[in-house]
Short mmCIF file of C-alpha atoms in Angstrom, two decimals:
data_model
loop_
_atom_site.label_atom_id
_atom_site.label_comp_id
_atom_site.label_asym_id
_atom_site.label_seq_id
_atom_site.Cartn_x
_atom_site.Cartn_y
_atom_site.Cartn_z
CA UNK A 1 0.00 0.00 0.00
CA UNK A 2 0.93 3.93 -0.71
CA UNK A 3 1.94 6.01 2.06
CA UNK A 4 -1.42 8.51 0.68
CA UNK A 5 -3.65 4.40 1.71
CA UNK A 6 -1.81 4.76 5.17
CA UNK A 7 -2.71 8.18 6.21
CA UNK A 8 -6.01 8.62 4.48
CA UNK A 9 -7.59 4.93 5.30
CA UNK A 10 -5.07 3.11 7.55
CA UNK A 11 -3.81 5.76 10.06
CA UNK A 12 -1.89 4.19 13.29
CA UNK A 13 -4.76 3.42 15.74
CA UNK A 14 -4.01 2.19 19.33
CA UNK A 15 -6.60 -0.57 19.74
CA UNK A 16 -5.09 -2.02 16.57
CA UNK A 17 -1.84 -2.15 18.36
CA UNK A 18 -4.22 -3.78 21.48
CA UNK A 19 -6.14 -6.24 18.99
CA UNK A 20 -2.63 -7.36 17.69
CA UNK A 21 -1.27 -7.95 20.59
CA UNK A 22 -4.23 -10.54 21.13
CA UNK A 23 -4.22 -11.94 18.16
CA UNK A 24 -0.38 -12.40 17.19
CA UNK A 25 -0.31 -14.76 20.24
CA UNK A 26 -3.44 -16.44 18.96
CA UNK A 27 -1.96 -17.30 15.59
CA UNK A 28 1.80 -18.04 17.22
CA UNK A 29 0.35 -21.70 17.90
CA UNK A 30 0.24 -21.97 13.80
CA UNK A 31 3.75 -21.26 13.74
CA UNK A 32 6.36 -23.95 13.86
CA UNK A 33 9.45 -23.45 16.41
CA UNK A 34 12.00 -21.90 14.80
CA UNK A 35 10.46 -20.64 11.96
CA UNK A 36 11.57 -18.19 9.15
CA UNK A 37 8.03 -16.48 8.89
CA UNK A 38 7.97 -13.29 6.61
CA UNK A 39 4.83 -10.97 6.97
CA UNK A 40 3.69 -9.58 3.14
CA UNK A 41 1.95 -6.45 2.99
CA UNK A 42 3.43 -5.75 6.40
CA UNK A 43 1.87 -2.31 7.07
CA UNK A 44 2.98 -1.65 10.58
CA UNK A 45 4.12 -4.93 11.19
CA UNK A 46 1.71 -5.76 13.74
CA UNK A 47 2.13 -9.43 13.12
CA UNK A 48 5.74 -9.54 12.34
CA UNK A 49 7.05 -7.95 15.25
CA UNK A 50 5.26 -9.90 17.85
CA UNK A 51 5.66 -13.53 16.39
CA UNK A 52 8.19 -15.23 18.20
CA UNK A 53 10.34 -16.56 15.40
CA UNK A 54 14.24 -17.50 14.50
CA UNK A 55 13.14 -15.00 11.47
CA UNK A 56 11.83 -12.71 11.22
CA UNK A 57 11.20 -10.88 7.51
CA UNK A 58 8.55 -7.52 7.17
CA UNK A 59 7.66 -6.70 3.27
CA UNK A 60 5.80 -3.57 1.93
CA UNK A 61 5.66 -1.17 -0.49
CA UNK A 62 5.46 1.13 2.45
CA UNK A 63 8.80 3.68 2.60
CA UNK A 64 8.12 3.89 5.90
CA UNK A 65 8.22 -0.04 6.40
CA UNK A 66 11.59 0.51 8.68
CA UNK A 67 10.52 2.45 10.73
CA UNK A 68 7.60 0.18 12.45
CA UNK A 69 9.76 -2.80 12.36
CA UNK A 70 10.85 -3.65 15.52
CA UNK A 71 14.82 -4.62 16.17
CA UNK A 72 15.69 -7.97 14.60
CA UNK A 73 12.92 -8.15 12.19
CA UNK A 74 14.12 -7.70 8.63
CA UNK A 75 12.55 -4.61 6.55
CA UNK A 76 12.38 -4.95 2.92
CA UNK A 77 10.42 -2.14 1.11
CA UNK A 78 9.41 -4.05 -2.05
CA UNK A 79 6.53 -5.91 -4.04
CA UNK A 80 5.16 -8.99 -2.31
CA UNK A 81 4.56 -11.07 -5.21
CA UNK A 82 8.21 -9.66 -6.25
CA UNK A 83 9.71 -10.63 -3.00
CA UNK A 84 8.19 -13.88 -3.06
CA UNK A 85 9.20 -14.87 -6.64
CA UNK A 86 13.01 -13.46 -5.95
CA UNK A 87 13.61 -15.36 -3.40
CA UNK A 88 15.38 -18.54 -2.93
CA UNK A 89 13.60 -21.83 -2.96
CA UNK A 90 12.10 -22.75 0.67
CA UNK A 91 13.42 -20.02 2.09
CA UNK A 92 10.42 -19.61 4.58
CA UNK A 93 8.24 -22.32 6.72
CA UNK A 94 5.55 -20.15 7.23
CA UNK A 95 4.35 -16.82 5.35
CA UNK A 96 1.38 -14.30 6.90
CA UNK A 97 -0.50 -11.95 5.01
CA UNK A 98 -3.44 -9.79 6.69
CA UNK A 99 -5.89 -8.41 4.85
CA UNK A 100 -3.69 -7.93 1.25
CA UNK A 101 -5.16 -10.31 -0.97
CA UNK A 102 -8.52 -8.60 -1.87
CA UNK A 103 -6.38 -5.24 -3.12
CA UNK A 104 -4.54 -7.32 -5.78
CA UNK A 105 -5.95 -8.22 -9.27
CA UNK A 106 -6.05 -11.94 -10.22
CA UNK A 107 -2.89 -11.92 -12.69
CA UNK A 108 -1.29 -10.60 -9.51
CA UNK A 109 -3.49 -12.57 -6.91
CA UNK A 110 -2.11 -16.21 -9.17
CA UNK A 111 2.21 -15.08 -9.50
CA UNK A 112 1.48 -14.04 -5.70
CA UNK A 113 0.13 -18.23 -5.02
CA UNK A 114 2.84 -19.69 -7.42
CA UNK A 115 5.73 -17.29 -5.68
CA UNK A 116 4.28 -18.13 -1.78
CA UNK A 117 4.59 -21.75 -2.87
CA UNK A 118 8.13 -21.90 -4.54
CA UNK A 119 9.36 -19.81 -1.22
CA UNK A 120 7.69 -22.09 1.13
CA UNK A 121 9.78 -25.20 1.94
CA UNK A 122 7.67 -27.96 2.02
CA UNK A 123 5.85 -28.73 4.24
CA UNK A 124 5.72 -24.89 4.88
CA UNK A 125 2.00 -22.98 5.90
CA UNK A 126 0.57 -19.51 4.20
CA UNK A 127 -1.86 -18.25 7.01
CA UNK A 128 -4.18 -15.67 5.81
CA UNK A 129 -6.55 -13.18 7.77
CA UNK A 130 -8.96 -11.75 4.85
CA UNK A 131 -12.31 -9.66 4.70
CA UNK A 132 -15.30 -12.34 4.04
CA UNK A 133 -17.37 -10.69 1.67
CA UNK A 134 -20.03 -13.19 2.47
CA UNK A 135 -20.42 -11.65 5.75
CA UNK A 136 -19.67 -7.86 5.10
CA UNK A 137 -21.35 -7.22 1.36
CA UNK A 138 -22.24 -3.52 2.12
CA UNK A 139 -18.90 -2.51 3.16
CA UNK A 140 -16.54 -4.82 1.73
CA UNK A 141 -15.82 -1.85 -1.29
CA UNK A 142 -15.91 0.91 1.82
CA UNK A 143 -12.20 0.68 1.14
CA UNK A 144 -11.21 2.26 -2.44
CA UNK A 145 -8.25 0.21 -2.75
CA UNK A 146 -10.18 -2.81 -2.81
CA UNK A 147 -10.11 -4.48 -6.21
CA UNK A 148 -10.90 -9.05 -5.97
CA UNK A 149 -14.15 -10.67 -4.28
CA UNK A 150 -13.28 -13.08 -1.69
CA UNK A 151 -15.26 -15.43 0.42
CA UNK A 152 -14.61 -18.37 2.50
CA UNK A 153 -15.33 -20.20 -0.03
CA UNK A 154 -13.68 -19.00 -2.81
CA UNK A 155 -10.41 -18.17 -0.79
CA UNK A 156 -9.91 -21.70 -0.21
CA UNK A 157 -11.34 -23.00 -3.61
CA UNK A 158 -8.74 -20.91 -5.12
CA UNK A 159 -5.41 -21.85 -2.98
CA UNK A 160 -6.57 -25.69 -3.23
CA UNK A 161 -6.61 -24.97 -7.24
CA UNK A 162 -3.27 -23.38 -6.62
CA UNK A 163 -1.43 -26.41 -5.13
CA UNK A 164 -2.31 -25.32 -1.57
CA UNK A 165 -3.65 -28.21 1.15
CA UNK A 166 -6.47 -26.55 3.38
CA UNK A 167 -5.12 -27.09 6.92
CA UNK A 168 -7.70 -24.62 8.54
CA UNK A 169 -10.44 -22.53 7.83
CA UNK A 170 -11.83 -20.24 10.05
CA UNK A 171 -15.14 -18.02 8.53
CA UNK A 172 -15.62 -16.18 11.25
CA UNK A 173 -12.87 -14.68 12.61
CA UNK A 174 -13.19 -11.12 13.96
CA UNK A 175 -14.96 -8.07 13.02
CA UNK A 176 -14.37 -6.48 9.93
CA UNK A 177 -12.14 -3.38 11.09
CA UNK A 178 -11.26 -2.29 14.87
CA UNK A 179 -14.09 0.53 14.04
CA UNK A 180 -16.50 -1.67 15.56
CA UNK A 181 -18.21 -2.17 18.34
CA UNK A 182 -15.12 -4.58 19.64
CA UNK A 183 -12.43 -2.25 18.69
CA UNK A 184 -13.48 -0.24 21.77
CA UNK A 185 -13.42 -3.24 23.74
CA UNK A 186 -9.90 -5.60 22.74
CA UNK A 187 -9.70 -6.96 26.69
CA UNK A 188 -12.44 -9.31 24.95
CA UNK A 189 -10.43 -10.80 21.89
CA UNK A 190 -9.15 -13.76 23.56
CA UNK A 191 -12.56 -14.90 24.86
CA UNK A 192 -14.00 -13.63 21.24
CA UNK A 193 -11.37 -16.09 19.56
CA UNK A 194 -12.65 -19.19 22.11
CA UNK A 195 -16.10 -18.55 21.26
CA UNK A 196 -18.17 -20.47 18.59
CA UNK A 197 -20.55 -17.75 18.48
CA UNK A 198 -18.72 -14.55 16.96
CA UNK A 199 -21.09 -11.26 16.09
CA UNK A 200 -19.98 -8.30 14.16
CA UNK A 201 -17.40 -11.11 12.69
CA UNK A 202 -16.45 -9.20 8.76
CA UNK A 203 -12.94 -11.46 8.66
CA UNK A 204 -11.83 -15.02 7.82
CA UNK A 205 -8.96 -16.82 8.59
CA UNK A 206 -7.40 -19.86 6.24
CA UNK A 207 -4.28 -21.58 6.64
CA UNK A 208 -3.31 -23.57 3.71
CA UNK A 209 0.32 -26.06 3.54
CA UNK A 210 2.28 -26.89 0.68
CA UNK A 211 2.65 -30.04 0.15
CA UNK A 212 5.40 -32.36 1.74
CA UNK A 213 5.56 -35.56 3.08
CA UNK A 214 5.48 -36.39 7.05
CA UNK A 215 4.06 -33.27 7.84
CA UNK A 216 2.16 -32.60 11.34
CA UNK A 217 -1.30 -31.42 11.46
CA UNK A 218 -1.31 -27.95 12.05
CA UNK A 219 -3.05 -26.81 15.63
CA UNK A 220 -6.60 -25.89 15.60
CA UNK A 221 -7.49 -28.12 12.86
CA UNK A 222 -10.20 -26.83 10.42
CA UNK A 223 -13.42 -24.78 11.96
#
């Protein structure tokens, strides 16, 4: 994203740093020990920075990328699908991306797949928190940037089609931005994660593996 997205739609928002803090240790049980993880469309590295991790790698188009990534996490102010494709062969075990996939169009969207699986090793996990228009229609295009339809359904039709394995999917998730009525209220995300019933819920989660042989389940399991 421009720096213009950043300060007109994305400004810095303290119960997004709250939210993250919540929800980075949620998604740490996906993570194998000792991981080379690498965060795409980084932002302000919510993710990256909290993820306990022998690597740690933040990538945006962001010029400001280095200067919300905390000490020891790698900045790299580039292209995601360029990062991904440049990069050596199974380089990471496990990639994150938050909310990136729906402003991409689909040539973009299917190099971004092909590059997250040649930089995966295998074995290796692409976890992805996403806006599920099936639950948010009316405001899914409230953001201007926003350019591909996804839905549970779709999201996970598409990385299956892609050479993914579905190790998780997760329709409800959380609310669709920290503007509602639970952004106010982020002491409540860890009993909102437990909870089978979710309202206000606008975002998915999917994890999805690369293929490899003697792989472990990942935690969690598919909801």
């Amino acid at each position: 994203m421009s720096d213009a997205y950043f300060r007109s739609r994305l400004a810095p928002d303290p119960r997004r740093d709250r939210l993250w803090d919540h929800l980075a240790r949620h998604l740490a049980a996906y993570v194998p020990a000792r991981a080379r993880v690498v965060e795409l469309g980084a932002g302000y590295c919510h993710f990256i920075n909290r993820v306990p991790a022998a690597r740690r790698v933040a990538v945006d188009l962001s010029a400001d990328l280095p200067r919300w990534a905390a000490p020891g996490v790698e900045a790299c102010v580039e292209d995601a699908v360029a990062h991904v494709e440049r990069v050596a062969r199974g380089t990471y075990d496990f990639v994150f991306a938050s909310n990136l996939l729906e402003h991409l169009e689909w040539p973009q969207l299917d190099r971004l797949a092909a590059g997250v699986r040649r930089a995966l090793r295998p074995g290796g996990l692409f976890g992805l928190v996403q806006p599920n228009f099936r639950l948010a229609p009316g405001r899914y295009f409230d953001d201007y940037t926003h350019r591909t339809i996804f839905t549970d359904v779709s999201l996970t039709d598409w990385l299956s089609a892609s050479g993914f394995e579905i190790a998780a999917s997760v329709p409800r998730f959380l609310p669709l931005t920290v503007k509602s009525r639970l952004g106010a209220l982020t002491f409540l995300v860890p009993l909102y994660l437990r909870s089978p019933w979710r309202p206000f819920a606008g975002q998915m989660f999917v994890l999805a593996r690369r293929p490899g042989d003697g792989v472990p389940e990942a935690p969690g399991g598919a909801a």
